[in-house]
PDB file of C-alpha atoms in Angstrom:
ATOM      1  CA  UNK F1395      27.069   3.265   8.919  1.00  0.00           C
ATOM      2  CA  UNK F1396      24.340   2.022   6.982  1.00  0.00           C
ATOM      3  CA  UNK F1397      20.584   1.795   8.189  1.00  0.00           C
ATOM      4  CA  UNK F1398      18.443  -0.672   6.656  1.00  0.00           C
ATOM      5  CA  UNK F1399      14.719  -0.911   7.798  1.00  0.00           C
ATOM      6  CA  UNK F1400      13.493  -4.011   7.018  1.00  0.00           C
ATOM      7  CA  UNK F1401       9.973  -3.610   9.342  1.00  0.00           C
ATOM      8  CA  UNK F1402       8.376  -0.035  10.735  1.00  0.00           C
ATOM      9  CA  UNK F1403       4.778  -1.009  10.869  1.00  0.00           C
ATOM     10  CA  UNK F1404       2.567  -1.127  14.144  1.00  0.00           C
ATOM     11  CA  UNK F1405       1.292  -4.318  12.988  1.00  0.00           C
ATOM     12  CA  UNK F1406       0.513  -6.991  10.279  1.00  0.00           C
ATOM     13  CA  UNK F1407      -1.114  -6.565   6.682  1.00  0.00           C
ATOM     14  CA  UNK F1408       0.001  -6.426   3.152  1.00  0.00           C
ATOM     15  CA  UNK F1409       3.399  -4.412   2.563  1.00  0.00           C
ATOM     16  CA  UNK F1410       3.075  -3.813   6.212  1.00  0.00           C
ATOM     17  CA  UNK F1411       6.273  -5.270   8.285  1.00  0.00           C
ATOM     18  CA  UNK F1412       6.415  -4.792  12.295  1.00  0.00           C
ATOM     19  CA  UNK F1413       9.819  -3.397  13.610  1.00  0.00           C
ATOM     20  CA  UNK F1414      13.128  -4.523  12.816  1.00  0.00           C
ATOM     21  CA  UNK F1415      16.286  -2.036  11.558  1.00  0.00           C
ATOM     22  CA  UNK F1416      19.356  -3.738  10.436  1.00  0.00           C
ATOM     23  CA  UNK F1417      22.425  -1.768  11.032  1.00  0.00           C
ATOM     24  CA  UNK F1418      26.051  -2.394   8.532  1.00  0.00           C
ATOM     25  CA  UNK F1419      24.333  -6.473   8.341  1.00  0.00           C
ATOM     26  CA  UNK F1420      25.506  -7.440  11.854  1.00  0.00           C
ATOM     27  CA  UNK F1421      23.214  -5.666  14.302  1.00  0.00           C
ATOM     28  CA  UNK F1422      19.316  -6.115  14.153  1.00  0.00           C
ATOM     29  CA  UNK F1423      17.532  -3.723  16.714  1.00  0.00           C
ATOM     30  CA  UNK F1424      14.466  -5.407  17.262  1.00  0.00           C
ATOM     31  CA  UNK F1425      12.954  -8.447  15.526  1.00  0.00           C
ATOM     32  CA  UNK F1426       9.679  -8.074  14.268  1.00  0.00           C
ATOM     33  CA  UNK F1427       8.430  -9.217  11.594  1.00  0.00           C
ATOM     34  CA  UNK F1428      10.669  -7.518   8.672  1.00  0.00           C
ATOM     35  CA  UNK F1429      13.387  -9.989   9.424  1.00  0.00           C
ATOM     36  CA  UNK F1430      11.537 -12.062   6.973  1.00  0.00           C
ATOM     37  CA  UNK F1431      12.652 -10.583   4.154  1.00  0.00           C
ATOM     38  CA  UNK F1432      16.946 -11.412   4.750  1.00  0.00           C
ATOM     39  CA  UNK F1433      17.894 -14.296   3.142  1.00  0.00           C
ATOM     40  CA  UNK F1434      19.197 -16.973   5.160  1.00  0.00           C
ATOM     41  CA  UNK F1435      22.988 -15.893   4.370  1.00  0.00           C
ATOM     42  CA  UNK F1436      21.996 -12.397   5.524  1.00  0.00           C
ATOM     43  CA  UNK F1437      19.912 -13.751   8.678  1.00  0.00           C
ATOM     44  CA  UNK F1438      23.545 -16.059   9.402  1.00  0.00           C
ATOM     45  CA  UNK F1439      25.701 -12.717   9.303  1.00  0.00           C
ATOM     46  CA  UNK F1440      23.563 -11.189  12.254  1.00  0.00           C
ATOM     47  CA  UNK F1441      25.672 -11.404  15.581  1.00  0.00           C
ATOM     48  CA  UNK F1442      24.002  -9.532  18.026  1.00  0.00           C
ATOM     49  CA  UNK F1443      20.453  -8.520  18.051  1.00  0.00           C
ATOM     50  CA  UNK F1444      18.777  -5.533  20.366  1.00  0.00           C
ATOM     51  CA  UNK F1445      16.076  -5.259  22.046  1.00  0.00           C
ATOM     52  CA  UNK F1446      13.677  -2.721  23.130  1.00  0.00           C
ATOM     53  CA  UNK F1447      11.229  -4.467  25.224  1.00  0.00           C
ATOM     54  CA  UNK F1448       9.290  -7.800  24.761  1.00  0.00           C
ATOM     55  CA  UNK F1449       5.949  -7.481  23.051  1.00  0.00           C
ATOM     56  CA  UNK F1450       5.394  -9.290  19.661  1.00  0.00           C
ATOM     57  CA  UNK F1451       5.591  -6.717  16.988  1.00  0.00           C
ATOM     58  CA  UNK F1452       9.315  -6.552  18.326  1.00  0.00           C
ATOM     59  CA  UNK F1453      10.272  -9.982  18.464  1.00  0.00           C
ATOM     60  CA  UNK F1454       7.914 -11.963  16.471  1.00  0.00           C
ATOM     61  CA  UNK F1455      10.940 -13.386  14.010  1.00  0.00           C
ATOM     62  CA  UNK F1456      13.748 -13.923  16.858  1.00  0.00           C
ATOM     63  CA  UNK F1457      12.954 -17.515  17.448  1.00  0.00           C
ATOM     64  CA  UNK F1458      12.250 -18.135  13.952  1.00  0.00           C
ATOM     65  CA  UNK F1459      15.548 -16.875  12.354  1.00  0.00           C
ATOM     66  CA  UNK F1460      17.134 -18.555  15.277  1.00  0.00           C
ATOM     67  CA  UNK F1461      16.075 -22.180  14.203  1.00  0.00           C
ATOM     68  CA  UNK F1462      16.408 -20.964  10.295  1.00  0.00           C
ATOM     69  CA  UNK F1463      20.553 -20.356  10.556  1.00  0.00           C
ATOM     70  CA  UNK F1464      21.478 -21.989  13.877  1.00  0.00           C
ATOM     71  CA  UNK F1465      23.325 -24.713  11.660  1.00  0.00           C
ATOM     72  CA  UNK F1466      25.215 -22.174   9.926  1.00  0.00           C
ATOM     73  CA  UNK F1467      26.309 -20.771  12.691  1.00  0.00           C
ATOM     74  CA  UNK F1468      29.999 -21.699  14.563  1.00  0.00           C
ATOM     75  CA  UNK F1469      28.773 -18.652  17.641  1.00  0.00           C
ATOM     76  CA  UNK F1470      25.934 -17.924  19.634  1.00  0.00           C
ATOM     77  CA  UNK F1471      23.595 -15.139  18.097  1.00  0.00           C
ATOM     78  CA  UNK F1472      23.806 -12.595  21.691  1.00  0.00           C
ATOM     79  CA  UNK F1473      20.552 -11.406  22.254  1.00  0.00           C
ATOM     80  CA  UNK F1474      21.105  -7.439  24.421  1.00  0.00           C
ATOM     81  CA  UNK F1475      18.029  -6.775  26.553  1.00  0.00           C
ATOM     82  CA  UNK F1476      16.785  -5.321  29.508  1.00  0.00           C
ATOM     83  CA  UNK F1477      16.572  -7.744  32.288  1.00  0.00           C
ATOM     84  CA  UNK F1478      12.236  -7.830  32.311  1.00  0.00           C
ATOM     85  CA  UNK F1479      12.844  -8.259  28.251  1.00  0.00           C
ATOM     86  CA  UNK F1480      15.012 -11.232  28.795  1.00  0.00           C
ATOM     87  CA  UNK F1481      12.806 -12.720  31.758  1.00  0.00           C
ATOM     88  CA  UNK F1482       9.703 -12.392  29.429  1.00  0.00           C
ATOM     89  CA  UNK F1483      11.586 -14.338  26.419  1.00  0.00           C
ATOM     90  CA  UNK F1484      12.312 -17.488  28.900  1.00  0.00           C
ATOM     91  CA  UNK F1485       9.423 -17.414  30.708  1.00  0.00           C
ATOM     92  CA  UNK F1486       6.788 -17.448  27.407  1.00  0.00           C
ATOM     93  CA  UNK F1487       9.038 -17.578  24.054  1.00  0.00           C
ATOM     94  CA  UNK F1488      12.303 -19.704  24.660  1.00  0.00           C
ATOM     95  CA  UNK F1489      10.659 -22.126  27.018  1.00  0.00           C
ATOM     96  CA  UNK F1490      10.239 -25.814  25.430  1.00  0.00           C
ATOM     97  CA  UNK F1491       6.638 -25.068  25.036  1.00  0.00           C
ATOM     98  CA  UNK F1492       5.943 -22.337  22.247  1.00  0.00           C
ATOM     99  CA  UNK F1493       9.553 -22.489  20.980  1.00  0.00           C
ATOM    100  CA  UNK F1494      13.074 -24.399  22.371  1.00  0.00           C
ATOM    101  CA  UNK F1495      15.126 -22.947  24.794  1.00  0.00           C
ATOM    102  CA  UNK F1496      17.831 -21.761  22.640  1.00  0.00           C
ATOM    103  CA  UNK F1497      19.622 -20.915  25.051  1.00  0.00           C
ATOM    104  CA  UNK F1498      20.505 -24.162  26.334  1.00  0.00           C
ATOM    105  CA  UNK F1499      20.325 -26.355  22.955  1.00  0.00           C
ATOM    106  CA  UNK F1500      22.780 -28.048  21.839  1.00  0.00           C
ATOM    107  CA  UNK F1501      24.285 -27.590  25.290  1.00  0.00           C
ATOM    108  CA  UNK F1502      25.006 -25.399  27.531  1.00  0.00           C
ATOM    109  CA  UNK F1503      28.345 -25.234  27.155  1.00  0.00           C
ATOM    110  CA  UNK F1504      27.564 -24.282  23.234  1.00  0.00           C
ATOM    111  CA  UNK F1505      23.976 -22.822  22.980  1.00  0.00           C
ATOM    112  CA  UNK F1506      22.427 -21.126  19.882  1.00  0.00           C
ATOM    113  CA  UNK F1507      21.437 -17.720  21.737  1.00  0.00           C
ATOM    114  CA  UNK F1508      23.392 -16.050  24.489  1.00  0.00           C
ATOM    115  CA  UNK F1509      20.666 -13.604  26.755  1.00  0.00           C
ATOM    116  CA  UNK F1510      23.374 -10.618  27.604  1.00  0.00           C
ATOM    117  CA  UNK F1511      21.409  -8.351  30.447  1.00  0.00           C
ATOM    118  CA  UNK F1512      21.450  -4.388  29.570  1.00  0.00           C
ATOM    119  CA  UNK F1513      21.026  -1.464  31.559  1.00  0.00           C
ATOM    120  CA  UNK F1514      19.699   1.801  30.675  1.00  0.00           C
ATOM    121  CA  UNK F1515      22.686   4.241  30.123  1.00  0.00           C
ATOM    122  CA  UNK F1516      24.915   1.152  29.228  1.00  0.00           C
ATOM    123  CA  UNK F1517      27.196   2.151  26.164  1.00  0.00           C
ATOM    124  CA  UNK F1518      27.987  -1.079  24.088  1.00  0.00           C
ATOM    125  CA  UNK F1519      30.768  -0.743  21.943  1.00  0.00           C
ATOM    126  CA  UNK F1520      31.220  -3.619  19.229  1.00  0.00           C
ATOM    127  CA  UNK F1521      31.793  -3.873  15.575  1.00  0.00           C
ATOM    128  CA  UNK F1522      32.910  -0.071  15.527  1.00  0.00           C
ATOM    129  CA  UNK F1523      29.810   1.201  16.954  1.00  0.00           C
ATOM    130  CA  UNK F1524      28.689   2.561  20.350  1.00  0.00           C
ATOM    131  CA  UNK F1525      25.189   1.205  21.002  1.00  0.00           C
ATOM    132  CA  UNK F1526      23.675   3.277  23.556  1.00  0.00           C
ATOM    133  CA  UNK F1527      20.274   1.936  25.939  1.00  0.00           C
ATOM    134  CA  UNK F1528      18.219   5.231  26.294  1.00  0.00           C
ATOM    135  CA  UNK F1529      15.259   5.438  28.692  1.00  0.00           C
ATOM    136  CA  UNK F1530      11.756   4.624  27.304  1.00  0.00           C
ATOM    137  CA  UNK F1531       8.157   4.719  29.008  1.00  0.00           C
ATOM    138  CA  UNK F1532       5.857   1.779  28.018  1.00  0.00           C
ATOM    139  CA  UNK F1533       3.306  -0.613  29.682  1.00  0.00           C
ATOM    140  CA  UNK F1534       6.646  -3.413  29.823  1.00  0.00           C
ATOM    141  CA  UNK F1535      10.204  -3.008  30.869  1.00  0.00           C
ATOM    142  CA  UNK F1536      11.396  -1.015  27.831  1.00  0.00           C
ATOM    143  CA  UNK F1537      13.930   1.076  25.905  1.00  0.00           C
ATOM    144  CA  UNK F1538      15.764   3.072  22.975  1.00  0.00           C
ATOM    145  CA  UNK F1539      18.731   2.750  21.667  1.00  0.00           C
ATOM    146  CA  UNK F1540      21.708   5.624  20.154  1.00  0.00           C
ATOM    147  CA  UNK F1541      23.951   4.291  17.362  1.00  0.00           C
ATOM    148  CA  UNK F1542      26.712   6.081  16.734  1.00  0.00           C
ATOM    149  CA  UNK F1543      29.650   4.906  14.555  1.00  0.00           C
ATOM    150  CA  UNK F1544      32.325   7.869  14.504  1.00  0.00           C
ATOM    151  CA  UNK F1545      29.749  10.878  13.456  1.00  0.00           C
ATOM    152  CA  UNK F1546      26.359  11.483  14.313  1.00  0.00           C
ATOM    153  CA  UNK F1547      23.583   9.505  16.087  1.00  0.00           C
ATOM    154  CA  UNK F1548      20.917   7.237  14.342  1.00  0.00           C
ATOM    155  CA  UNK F1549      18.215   7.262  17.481  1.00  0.00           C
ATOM    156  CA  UNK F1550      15.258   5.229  18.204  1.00  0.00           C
ATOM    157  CA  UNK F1551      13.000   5.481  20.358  1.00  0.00           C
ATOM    158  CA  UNK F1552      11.500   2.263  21.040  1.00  0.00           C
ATOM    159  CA  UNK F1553       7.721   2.359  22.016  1.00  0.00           C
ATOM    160  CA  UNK F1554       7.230   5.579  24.418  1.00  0.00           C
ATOM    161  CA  UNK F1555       4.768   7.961  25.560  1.00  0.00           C
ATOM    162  CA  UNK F1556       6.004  10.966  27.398  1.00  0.00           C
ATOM    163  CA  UNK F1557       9.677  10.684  28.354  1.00  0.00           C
ATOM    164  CA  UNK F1558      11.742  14.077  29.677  1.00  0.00           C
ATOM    165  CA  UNK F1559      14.859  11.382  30.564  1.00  0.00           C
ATOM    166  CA  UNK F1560      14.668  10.766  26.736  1.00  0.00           C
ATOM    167  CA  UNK F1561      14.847  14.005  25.374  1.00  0.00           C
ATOM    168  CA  UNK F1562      17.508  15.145  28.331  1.00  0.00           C
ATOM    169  CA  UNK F1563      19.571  12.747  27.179  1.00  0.00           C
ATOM    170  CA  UNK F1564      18.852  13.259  23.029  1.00  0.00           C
ATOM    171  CA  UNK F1565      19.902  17.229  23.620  1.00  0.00           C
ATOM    172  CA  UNK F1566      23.425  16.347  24.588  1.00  0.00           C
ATOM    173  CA  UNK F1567      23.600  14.480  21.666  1.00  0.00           C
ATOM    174  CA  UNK F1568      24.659  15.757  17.952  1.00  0.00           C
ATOM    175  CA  UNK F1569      21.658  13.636  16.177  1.00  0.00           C
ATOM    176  CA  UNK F1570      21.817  12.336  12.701  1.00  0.00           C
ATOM    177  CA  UNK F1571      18.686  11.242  11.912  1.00  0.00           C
ATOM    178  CA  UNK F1572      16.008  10.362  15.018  1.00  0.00           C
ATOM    179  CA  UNK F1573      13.024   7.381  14.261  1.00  0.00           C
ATOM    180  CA  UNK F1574      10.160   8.198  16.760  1.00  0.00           C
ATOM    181  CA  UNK F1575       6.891   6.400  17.156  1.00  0.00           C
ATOM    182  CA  UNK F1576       3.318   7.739  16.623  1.00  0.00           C
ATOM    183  CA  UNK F1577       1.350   4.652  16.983  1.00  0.00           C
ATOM    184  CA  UNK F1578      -2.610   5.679  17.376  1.00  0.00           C
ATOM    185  CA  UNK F1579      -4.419   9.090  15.584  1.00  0.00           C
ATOM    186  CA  UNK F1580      -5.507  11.962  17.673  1.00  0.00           C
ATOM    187  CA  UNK F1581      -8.950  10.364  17.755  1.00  0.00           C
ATOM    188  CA  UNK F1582      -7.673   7.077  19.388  1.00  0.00           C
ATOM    189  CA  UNK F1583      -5.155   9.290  22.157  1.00  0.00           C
ATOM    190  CA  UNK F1584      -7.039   8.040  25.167  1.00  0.00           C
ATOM    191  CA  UNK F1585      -6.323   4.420  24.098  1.00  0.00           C
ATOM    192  CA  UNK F1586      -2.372   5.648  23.231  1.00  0.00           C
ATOM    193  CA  UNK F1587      -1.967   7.285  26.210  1.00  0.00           C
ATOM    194  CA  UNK F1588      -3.410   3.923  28.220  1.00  0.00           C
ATOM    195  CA  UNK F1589      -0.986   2.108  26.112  1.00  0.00           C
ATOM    196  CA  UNK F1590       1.769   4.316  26.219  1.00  0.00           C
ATOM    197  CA  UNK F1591       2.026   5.114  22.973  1.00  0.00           C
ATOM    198  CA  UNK F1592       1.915   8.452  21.169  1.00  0.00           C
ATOM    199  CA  UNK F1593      -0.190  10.421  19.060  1.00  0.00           C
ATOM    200  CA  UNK F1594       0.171  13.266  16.857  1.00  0.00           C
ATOM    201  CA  UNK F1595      -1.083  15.289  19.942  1.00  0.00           C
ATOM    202  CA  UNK F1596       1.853  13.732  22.052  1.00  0.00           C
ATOM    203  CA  UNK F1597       4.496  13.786  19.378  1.00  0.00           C
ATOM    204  CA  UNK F1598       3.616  17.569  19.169  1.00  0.00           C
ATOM    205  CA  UNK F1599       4.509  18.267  22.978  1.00  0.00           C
ATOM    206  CA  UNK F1600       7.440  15.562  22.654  1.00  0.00           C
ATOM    207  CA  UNK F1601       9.007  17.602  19.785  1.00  0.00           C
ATOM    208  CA  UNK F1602       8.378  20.420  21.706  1.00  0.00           C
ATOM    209  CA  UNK F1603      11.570  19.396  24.288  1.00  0.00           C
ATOM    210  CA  UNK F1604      13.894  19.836  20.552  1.00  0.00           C
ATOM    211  CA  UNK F1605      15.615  23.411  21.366  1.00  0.00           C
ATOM    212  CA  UNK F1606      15.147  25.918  18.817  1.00  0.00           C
ATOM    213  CA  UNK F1607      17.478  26.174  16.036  1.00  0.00           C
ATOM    214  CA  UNK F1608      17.891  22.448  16.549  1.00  0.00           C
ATOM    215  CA  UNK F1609      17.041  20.628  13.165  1.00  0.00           C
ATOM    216  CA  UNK F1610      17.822  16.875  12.044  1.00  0.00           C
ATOM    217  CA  UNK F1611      15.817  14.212  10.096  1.00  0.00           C
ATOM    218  CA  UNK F1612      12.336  13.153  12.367  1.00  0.00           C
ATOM    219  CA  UNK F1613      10.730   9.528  10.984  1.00  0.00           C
ATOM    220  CA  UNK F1614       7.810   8.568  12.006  1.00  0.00           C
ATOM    221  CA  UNK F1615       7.238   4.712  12.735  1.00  0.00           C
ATOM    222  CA  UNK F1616       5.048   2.727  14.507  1.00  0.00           C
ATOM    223  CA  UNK F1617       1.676   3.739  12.827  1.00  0.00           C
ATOM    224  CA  UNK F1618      -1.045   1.784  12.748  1.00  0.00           C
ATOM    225  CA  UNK F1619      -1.660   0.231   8.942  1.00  0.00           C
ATOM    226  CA  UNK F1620      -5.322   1.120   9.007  1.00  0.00           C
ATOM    227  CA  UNK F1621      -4.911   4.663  10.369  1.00  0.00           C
ATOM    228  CA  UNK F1622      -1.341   5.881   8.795  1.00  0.00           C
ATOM    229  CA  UNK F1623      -2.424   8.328   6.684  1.00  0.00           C
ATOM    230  CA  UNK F1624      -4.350   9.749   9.267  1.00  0.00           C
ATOM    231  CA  UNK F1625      -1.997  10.294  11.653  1.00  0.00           C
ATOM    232  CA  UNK F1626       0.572  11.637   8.929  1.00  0.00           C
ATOM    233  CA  UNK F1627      -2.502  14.400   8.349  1.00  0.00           C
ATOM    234  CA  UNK F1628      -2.546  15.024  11.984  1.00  0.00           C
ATOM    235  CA  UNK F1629       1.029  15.966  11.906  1.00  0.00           C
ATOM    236  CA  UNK F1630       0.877  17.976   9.142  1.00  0.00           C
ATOM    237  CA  UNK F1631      -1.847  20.175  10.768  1.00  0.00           C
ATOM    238  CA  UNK F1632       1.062  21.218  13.733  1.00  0.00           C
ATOM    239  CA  UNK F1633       3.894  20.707  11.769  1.00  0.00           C
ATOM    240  CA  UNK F1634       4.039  20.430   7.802  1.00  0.00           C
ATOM    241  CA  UNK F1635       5.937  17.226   6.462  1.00  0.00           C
ATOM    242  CA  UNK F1636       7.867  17.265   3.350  1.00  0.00           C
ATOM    243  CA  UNK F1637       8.054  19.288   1.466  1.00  0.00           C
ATOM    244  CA  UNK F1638       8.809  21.762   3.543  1.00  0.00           C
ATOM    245  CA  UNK F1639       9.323  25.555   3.270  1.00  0.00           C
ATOM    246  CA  UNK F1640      11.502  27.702   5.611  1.00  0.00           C
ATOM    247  CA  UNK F1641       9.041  28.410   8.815  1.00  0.00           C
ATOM    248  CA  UNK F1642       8.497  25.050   9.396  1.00  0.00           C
ATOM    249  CA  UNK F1643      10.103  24.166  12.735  1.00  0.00           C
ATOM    250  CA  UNK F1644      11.271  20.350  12.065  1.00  0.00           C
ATOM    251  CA  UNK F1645      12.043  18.111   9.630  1.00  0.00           C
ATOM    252  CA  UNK F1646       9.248  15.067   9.546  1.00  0.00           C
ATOM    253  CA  UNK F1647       9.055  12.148   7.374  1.00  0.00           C
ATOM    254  CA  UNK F1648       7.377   8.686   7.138  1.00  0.00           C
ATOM    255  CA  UNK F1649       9.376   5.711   7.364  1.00  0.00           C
ATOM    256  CA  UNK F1650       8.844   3.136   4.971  1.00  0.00           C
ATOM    257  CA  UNK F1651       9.953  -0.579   4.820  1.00  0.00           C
ATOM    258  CA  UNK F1652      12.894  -1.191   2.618  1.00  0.00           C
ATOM    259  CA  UNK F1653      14.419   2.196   3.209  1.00  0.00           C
ATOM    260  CA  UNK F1654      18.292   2.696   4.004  1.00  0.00           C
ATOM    261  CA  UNK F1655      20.355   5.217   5.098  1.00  0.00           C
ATOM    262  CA  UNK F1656      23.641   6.201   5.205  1.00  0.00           C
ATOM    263  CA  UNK F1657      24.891   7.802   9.055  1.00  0.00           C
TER     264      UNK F1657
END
């Protein structure tokens, strides 16, 4: 299975893409602004797209890579969402005033986007994967997703603060590689934890739930453009980053935009 991250930034500025991950060229989990950079045969060959909750950074190039490849498309693209995610699209995206409904054009017998309701715990199998919704805790209806195609996990977490379900659910799971957010430095953690959003302070304690012994590629993503060095610092002052020498308890690395991975 192949991991492509086309967008892992917090937000918007040079180099700086907001979250989108493309998995084996048919699955996008989330839409942010990365999905600029497909070309429009690559943007056609999506079929379903994932979503973790409904805030911009997440879904800022869904209705625009809808309207690009809708006429090279003989199938609905099937948008998988929690039911609050899906509400929010219709009610302020897909409504006939900031963008068409989709959903119903050219009919609705044959629309360009098909809303498919998730539930958290659902296991989606399609394309030879098991997609997986996994709790998150956020300010919107919101969630992570497991992707597992015949060997070990590629985990995200979606936008979370503090979550035991999470990590009860993670520790029954053999975990290839697992893409956590850290969106705000230790000297913004009041404002995380309001947003619910972590912070090297908050990752710490989150990591903490790992059990010992347990050891698998950590990626941070999320981070604010004008304070990402920052927080990578912070996390190097509880838990060194590569490279790493042998009493270092996990494995932590920045994600970067054009990165891929083989699971």
């Amino acid at each position: 299975m192949k991991v492509r991250v086309l967008g892992c930034s917090g937000a918007i500025a040079r180099d700086c893409r907001t979250t989108s991950f493309l998995i084996d060229g048919q699955v996008l989990i989330d839409a942010g602004t990365g999905v600029g950079d497909l070309t429009l045969q690559e943007m056609a060959e999506v079929n379903a797209v994932f979503l973790t909750h409904s805030h911009l950074d997440h879904v800022a190039a869904l209705p625009l890579m809808v309207d690009a490849v809708a006429s090279q498309r003989n199938q609905p693209l099937d948008i998988y969402a929690l039911k609050g995610t899906i509400g929010a699209l219709k009610a302020h995206i897909f409504n006939d005033v900031i963008w068409p409904d989709f959903s119903r054009i050219p009919s609705l017998q044959a629309p360009f986007v098909r809303f498919v309701e998730v539930s958290l715990g659902q296991q989606i199998q399609m394309f030879g994967k098991t997609i997986e919704v996994l709790p998150a805790t956020h300010t919107v209806p919101a969630a992570g997703f497991a992707v597992n195609a015949g060997g070990g996990n590629w985990i995200f977490t979606g936008d979370t603060e503090r979550n035991p379900a999470l990590w009860r659910r993670i520790n029954q799971m053999h975990v290839a590689m697992l893409v956590i957010e850290t969106a705000f430095s230790n000297r913004e953690k009041e404002l995380a934890h309001k947003s619910l959003h972590l912070s090297p302070d908050s990752l710490s304690e989150e990591l903490d739930c790992i059990p010992k012994g347990v050891r698998y590629p950590i990626f941070i993503t999320h981070t604010k453009p004008a304070e990402t060095e920052l927080i990578m610092a912070e996390i190097q002052r509880f838990d060194q980053t590569q490279p790493f020498g042998p009493d270092v308890t996990h494995d932590i690395r920045w994600l970067r935009a054009g990165q891929e991975f083989e699971i």
